[in-house]
Coordinates of C-alpha atoms in Angstrom, one line a residue:
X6 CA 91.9 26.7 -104.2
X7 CA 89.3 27.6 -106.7
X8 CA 88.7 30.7 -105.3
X9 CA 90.9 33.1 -107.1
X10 CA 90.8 31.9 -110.4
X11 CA 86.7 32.8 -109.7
X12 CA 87.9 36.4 -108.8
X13 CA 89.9 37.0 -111.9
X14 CA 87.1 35.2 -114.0
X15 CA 84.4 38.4 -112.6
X16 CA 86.8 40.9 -112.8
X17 CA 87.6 39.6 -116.9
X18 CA 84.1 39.5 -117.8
X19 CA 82.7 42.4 -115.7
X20 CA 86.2 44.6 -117.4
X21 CA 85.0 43.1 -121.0
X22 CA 81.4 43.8 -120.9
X23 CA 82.2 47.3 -119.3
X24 CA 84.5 47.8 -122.5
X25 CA 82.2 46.8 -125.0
X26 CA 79.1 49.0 -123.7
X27 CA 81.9 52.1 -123.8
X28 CA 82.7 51.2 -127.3
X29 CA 78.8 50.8 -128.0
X30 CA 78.0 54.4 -126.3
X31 CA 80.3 56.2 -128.5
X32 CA 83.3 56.7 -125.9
X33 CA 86.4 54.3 -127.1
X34 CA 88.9 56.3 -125.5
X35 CA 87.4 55.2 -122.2
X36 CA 88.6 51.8 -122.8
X37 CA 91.7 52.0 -122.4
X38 CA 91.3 53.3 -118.2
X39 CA 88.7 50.1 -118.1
X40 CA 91.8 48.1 -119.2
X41 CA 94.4 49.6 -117.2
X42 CA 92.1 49.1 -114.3
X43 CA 91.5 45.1 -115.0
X44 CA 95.2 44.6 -114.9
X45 CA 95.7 46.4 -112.1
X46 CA 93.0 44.7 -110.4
X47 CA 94.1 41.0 -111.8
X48 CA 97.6 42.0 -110.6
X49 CA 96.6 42.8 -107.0
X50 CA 94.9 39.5 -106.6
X51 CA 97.3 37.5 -107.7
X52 CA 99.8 39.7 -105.7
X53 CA 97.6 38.6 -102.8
X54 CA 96.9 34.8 -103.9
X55 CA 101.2 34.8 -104.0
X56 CA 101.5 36.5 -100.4
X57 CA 98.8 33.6 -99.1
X58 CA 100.6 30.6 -100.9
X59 CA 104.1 31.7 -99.2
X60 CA 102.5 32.2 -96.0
X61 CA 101.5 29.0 -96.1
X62 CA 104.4 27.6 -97.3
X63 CA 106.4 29.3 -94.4
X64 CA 103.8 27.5 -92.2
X65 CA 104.5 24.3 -93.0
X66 CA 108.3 24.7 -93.1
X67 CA 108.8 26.4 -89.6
X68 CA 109.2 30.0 -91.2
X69 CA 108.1 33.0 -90.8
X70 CA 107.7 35.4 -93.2
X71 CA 106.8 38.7 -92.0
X72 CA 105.3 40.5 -95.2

């Protein structure tokens, strides 16, 4: 239950401190692709976290739901 909350906690701190040592090293227009990639990383897990929580709520109401 925990669990992806954890996952977007890593990828939000790892995605920050990559950021800030980019800024440090004198290459700030790198940022932005370490952004674009820790949205599109947050996004696919709670894409997947979504997909999980219907499945299960499928389960428990006798549907199936094949995606």
């Amino acid at each position: 239950m925990i669990e992806p909350f954890i996952k977007l906690g890593v990828v939000g701190i790892a995605g920050h401190a990559v950021e800030m040592y980019l800024e440090r090293s004198g290459r700030p227009g790198a940022v932005l692709y370490v952004k674009i990639g820790t949205y599109v990383v947050c996004g696919l897990i709670a894409a997947v976290e979504w997909r999980h929580f219907f499945r299960v709520l499928g389960g428990m109401f006798g549907f199936y739901l094949p995606w």
